[in-house]
Short mmCIF file of C-alpha atoms and ligand atoms in Angstrom, two decimals:
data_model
loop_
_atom_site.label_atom_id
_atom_site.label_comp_id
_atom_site.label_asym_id
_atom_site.label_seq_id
_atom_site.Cartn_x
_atom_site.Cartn_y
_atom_site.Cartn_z
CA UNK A 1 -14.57 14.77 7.36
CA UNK A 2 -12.53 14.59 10.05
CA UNK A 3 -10.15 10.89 9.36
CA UNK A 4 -8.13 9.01 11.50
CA UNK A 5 -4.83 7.47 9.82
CA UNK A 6 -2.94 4.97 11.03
CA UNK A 7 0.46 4.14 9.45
CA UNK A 8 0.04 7.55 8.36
CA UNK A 9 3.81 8.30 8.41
CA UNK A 10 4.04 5.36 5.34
CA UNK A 11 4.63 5.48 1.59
CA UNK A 12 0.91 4.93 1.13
CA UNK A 13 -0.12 6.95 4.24
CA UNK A 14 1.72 9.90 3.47
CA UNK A 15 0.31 9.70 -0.12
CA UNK A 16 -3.11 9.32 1.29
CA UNK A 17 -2.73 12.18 3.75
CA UNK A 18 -1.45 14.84 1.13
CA UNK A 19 -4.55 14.17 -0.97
CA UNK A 20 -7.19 14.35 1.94
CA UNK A 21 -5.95 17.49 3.12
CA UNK A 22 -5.93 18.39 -0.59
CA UNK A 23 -9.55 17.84 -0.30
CA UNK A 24 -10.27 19.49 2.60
CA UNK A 25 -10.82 17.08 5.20
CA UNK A 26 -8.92 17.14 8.98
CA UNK A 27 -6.61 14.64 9.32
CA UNK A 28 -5.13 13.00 12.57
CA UNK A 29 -2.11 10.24 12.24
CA UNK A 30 -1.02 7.25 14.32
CA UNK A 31 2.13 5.93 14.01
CA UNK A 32 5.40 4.54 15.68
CA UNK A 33 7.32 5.70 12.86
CA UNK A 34 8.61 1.50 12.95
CA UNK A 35 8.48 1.64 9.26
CA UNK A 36 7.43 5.36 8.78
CA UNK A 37 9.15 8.87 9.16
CA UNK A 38 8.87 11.79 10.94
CA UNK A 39 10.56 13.70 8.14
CA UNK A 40 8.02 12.32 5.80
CA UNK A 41 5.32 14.04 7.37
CA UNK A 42 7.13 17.29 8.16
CA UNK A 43 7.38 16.97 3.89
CA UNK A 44 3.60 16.56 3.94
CA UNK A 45 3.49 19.76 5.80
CA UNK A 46 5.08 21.17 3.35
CA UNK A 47 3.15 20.21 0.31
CA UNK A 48 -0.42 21.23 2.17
CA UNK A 49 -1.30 23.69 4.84
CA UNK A 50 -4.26 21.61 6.24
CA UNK A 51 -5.14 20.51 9.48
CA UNK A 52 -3.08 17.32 10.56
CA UNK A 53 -2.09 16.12 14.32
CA UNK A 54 0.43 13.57 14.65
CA UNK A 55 0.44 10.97 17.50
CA UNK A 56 3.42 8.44 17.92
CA UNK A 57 1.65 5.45 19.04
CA UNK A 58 0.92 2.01 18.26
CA UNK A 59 -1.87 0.36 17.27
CA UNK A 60 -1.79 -2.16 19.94
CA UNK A 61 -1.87 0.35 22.86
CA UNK A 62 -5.50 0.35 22.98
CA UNK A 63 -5.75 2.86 26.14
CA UNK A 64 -3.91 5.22 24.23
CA UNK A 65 -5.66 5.11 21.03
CA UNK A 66 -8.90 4.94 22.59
CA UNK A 67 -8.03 8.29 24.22
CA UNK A 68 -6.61 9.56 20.93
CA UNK A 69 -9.85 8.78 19.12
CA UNK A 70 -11.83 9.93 21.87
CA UNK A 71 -10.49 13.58 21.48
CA UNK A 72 -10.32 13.68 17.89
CA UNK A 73 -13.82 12.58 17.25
CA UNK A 74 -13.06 10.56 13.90
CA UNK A 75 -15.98 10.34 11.31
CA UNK A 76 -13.81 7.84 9.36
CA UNK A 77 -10.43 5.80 9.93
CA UNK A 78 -8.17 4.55 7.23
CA UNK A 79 -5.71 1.67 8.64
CA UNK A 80 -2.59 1.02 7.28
CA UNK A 81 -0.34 0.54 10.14
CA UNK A 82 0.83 -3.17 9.96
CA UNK A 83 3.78 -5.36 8.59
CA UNK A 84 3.87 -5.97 4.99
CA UNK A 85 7.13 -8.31 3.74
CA UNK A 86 5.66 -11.62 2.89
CA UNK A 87 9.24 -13.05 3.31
CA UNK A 88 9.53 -11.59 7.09
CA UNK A 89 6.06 -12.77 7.74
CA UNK A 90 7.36 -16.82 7.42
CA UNK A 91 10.20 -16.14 9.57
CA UNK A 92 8.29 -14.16 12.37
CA UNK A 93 4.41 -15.05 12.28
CA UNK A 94 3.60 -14.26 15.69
CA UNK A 95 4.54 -10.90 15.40
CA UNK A 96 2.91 -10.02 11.60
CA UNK A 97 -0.56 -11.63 13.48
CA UNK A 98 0.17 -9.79 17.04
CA UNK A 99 0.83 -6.26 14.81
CA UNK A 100 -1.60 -7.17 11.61
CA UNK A 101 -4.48 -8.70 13.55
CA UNK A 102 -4.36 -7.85 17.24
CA UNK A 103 -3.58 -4.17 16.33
CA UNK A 104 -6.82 -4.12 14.22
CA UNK A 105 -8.77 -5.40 16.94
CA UNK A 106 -7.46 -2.83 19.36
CA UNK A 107 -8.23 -0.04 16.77
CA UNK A 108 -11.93 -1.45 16.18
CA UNK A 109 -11.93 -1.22 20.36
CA UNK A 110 -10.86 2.79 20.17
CA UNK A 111 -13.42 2.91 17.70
CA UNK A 112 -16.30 2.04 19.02
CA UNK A 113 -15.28 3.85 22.51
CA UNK A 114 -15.53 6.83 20.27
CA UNK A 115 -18.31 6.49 17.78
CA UNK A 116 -16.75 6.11 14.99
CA UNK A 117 -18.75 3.61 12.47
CA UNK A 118 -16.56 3.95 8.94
CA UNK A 119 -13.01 1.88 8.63
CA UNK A 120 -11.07 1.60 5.45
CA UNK A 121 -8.71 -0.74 5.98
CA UNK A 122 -5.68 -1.99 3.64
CA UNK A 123 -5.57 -5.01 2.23
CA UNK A 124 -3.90 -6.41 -0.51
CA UNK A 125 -4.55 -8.06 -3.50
CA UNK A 126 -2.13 -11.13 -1.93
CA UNK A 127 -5.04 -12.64 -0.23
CA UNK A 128 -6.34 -14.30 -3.95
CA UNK A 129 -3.25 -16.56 -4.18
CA UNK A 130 -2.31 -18.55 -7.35
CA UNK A 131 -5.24 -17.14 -10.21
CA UNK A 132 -7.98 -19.62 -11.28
CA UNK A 133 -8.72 -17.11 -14.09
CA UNK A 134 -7.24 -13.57 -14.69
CA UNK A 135 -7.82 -10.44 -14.24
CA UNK A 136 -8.93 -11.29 -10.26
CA UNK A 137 -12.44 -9.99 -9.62
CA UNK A 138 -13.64 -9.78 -6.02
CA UNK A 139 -15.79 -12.81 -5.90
CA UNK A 140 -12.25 -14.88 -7.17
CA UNK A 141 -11.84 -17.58 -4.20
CA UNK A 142 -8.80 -16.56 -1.46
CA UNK A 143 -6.34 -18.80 -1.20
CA UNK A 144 -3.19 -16.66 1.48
CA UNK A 145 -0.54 -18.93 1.17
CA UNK A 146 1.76 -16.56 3.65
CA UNK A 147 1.43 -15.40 7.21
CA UNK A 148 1.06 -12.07 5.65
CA UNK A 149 -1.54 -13.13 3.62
CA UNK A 150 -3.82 -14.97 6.58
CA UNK A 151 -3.51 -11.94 8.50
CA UNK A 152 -5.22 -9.53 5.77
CA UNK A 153 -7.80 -12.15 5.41
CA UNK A 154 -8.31 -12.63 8.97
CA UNK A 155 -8.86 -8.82 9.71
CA UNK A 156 -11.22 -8.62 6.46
CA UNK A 157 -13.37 -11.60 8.18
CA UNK A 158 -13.68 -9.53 11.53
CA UNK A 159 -14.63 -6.02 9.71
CA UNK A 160 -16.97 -8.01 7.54
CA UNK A 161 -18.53 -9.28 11.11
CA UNK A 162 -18.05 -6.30 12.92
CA UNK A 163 -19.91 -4.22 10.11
CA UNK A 164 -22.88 -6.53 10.16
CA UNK A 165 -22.99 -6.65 14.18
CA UNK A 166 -24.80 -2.87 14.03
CA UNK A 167 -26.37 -0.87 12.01
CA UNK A 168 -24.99 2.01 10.10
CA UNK A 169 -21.26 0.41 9.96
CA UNK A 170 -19.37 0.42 7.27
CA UNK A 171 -16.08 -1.47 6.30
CA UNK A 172 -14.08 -1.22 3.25
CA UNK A 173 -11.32 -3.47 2.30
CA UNK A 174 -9.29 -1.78 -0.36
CA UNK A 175 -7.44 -4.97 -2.12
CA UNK A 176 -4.05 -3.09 -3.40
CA UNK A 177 -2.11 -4.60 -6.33
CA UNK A 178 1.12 -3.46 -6.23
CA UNK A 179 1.60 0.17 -5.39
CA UNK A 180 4.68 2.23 -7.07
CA UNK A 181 5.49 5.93 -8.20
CA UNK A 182 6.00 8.75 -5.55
CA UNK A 183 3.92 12.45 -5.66
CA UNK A 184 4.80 14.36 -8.40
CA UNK A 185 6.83 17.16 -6.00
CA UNK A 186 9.38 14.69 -5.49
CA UNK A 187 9.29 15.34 -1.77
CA UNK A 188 7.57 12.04 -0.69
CA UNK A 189 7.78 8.49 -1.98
CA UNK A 190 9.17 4.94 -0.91
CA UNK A 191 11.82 4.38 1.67
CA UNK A 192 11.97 0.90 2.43
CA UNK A 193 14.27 -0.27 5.52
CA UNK A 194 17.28 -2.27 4.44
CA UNK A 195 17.42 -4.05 0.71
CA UNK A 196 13.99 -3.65 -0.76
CA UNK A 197 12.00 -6.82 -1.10
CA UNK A 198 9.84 -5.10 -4.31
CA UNK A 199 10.91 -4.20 -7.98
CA UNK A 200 10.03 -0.69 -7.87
CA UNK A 201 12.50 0.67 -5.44
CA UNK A 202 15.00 -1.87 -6.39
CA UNK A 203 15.17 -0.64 -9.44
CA UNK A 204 15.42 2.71 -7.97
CA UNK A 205 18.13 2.13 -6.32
CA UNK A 206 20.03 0.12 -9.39
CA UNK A 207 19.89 3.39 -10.71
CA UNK A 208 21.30 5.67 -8.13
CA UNK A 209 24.12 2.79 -8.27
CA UNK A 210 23.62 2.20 -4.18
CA UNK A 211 22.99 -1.48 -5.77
CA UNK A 212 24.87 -3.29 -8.64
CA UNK A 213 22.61 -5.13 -10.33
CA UNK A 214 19.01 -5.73 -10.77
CA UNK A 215 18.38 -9.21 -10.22
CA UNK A 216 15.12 -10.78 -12.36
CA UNK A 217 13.27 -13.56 -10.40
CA UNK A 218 13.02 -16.32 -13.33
CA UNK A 219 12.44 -16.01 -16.91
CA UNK A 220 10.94 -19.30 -17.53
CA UNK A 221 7.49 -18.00 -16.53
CA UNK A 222 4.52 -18.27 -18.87
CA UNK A 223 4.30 -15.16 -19.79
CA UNK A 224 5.12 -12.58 -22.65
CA UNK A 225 8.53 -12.57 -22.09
CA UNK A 226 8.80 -14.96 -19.42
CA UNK A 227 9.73 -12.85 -16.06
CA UNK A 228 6.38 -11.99 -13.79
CA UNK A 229 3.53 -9.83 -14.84
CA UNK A 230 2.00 -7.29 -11.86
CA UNK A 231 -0.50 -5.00 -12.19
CA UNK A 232 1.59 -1.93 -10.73
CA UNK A 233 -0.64 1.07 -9.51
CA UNK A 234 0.63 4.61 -9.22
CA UNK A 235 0.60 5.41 -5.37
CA UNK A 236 -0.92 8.85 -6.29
CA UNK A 237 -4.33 7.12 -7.52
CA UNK A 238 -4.14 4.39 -4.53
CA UNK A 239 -4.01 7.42 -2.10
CA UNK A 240 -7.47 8.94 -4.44
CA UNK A 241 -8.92 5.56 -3.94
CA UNK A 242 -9.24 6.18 -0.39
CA UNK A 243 -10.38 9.20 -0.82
CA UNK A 244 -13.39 8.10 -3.09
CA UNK A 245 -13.58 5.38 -0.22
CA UNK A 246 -14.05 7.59 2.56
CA UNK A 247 -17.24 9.34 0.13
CA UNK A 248 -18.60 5.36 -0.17
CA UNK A 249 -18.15 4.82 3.77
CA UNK A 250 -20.55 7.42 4.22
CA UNK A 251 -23.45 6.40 1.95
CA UNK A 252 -23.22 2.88 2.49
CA UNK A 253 -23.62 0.55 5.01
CA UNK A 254 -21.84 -3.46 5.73
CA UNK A 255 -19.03 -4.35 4.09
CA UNK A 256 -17.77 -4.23 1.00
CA UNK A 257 -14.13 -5.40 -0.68
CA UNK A 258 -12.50 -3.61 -3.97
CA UNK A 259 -9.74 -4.30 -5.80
CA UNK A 260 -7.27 -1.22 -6.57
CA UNK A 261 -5.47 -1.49 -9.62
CA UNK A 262 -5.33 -0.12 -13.05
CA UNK A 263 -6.47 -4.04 -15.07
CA UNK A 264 -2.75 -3.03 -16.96
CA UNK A 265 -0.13 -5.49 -16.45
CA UNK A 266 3.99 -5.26 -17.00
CA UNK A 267 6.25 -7.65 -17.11
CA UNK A 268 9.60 -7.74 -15.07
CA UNK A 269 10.95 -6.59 -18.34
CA UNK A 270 8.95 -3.61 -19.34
CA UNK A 271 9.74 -1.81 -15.93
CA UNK A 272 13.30 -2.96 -16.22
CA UNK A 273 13.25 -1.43 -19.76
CA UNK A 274 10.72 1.65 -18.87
CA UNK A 275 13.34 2.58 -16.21
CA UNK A 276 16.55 2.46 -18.42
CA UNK A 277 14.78 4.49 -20.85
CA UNK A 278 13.73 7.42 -18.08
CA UNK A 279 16.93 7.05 -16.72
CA UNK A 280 18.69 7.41 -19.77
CA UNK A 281 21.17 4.08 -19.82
CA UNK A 282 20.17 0.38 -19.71
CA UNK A 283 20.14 -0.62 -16.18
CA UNK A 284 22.60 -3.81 -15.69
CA UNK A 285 20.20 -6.78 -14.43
CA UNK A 286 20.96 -10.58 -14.16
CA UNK A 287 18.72 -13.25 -14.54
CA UNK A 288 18.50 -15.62 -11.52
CA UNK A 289 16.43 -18.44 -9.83
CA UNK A 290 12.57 -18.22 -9.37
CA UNK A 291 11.15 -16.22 -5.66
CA UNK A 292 9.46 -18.82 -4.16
CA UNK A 293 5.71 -17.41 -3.88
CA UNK A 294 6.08 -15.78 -6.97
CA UNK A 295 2.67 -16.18 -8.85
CA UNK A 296 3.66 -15.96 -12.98
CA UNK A 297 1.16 -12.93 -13.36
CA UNK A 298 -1.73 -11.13 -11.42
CA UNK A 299 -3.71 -8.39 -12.74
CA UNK A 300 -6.70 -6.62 -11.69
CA UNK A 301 -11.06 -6.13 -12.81
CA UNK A 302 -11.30 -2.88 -10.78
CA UNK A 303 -14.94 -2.44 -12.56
CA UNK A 304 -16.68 -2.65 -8.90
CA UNK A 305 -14.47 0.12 -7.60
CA UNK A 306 -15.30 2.35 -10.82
CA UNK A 307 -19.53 1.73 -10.68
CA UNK A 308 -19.87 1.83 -7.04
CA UNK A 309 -17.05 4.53 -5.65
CA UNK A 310 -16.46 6.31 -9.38
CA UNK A 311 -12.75 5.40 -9.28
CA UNK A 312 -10.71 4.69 -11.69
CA UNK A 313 -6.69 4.29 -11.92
CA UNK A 314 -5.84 7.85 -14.65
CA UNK A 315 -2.01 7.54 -14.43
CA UNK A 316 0.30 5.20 -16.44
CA UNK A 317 3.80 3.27 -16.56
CA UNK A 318 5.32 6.72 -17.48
CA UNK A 319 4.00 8.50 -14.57
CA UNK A 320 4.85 5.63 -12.63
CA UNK A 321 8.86 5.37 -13.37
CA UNK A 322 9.16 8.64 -14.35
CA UNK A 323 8.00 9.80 -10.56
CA UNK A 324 9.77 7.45 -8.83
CA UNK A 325 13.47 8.60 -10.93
CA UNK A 326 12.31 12.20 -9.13
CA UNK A 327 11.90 11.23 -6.21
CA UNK A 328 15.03 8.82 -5.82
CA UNK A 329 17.22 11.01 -7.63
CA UNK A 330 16.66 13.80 -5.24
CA UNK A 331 16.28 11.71 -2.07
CA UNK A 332 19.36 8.68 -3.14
CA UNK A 333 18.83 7.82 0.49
CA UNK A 334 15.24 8.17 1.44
CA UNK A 335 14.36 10.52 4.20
CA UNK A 336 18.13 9.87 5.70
CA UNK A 337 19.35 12.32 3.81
CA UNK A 338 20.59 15.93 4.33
CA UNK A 339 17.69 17.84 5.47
CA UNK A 340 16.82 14.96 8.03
CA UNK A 341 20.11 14.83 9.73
C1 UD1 B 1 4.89 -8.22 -3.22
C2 UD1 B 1 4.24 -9.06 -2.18
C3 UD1 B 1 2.83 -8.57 -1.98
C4 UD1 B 1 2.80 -7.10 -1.67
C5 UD1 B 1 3.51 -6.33 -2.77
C6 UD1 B 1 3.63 -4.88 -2.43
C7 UD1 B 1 5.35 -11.23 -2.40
C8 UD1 B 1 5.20 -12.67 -2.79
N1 UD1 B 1 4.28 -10.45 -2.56
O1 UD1 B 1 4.21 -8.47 -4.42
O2 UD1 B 1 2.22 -9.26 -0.94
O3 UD1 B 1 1.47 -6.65 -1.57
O4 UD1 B 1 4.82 -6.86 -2.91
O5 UD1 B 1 3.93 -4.15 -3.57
O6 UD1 B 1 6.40 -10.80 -1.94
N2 UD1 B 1 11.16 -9.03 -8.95
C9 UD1 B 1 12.40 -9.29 -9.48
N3 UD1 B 1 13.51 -8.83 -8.81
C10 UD1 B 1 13.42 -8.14 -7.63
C11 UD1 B 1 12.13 -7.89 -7.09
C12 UD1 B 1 11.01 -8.36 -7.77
O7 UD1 B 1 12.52 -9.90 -10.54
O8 UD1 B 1 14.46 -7.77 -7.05
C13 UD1 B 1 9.94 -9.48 -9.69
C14 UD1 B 1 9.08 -10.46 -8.93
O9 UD1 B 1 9.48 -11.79 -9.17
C15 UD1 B 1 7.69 -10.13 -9.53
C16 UD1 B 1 7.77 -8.63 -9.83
O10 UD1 B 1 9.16 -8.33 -9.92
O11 UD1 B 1 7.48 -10.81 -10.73
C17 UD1 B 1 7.16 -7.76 -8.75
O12 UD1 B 1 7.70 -8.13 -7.49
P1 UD1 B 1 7.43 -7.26 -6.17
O13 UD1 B 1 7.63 -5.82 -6.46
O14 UD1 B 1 8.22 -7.86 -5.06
O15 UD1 B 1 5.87 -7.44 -5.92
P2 UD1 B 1 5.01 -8.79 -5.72
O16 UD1 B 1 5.87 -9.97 -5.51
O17 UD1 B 1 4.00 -8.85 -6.82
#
């Protein structure tokens, strides 16, 4: 198939990218590289030989993505461009809608001036909000409690209409739990901007010593061991997901949500502990105040995702810390290191 990306210079998009040229499809990418890198996907080159065109462009500049999709022809489009740190999004709402929403709306706009019937579109599995009952299933009631949050819901309310306003459209909202791990090369994985916001490359970084300490959000939680349970999905089988997605898109029609996790939960603890032990020395961590937001413990029923696109999460916490120690330990400062200077 021939798949438009946006965000596709991303941790996810990149991910995503590698394994849909692995499977033979043609790939084009938008991106303004705002939280992506052009060294990414000249490391993407590397690890395929498929057929991938890159455009630098944002979502919001309909006229230009119009005329991007109009050339390229897309049978599907995966959308992951957007702002993601639910912090940021309380602090500058206007823009997470204005990039989040409005830049959906503008894609759906280049998408229908060329054709093009299929999205998948990230979402995340934020939108559910504190659990009634665990693991989340799909039909659990949203509650967004963030800017963030409201802006995945609100673009999941407009596929779901604009999927149903003709026939033969379909929309996919992939519900991500919380993506981690890098491809097994050890050429791509996550580069946040600034002090990560997420325990994954936190951690990382505790361990490349570019940070001192890792510092755990409360430990009076209900839990296990009382830090925060997540359901933490290797980025390798998020990026198959869509994938499987894109096969869905094609036989179905409307739309449809899935979560995309692995139903496995760790606490703040086990990673902590999973990473000392890859790393080979116990990490130094301190225990501090509560994250206001934090939820105690989410976890995932990806059933629906398994009997209606035959996926299924097949790597584990191993993979998971094990992959990201390659990748960080190679790259100690993202794609700013040597070979991008
Ligand atoms: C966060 C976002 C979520 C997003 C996801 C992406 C919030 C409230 N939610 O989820 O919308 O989809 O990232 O992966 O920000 N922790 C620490 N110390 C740290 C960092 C995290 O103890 O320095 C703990 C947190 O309290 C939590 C767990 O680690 O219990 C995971 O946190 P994080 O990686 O930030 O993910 P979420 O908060 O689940």
């Amino acid at each position: 198939m021939r798949v438009l990306v946006t965000g596709g210079a991303g941790y996810i998009g990149t991910h995503t990218v590698v394994e849909l040229l692995g499977q033979g499809h043609e790939v084009a990418i938008i991106d303004n590289f705002d939280n992506g890198s052009p060294v990414a996907l000249d490391r993407v080159r590397e690890l395929t030989n498929g057929p991938m065109e890159v455009h630098e462009a944002d979502v919001r500049d309909t006229g230009r993505i119009t005329r991007i999709a109009q050339d390229f022809r897309p049978d599907a489009v995966i959308h992951f461009a957007g702002l993601k740190a639910v912090g940021e999004s309380t602090q500058k709402p206007v823009e997470y809608y204005d990039v989040n929403v409005a830049g959906s709306l503008s894609l759906l706009r280049a998408m229908e001036a060329s054709d093009c019937g299929r999205i998948i579109f990230s979402s995340t599995a934020t939108v559910y909000g504190e659990p009634e009952y665990l693991p989340y299933d799909e039909a659990h009631p949203i509650r967004p409690i963030s800017p963030y949050a409201h802006s995945k819901v609100m673009v999941e309310q407009v596929l779901n209409d604009w999927a149903a306003a003709s026939d033969g459209r379909a929309a996919l909202n992939l519900r991500y739990f919380n993506p981690v791990g890098a491809h097994p090369s050890g050429r791509i994985g996550e580069d946040p901007n600034g002090v990560p916001n997420n325990l994954m490359p936190f951690l990382a970084q505790v361990a490349t010593g570019a940070r001192d300490r890792l510092r755990v959000f409360g430990e009076d939680y209900d839990t296990r061991d009382g830090t925060g349970i997540r359901d933490y999905i290797h980025v390798v089988d998020l990026a198959r997901a869509h994938v499987a997605a894109l096969d869905r898109a094609a036989a179905t029609s409307g739309a449809e949500v899935y979560n995309i996790g692995t139903g496995q939960g760790y606490s703040v603890r086990e990673m902590h502990a999973a990473f000392s032990r890859v790393v080979g020395r116990d990490l130094p961590i301190e225990i501090v105040a509560r994250r206001a937001g934090d939820v105690a413990e989410m976890s995932a029923d990806c059933s629906l995702a398994r009997e209606r696109m035959g996926w299924q999460a097949r790597l584990g916490l191993d993979d998971m810390v094990e992959s990201v120690w390659n990748w960080q330990s190679a790259n100690p400062h993202g794609y700013r290191g040597s070979d991008a200077e």
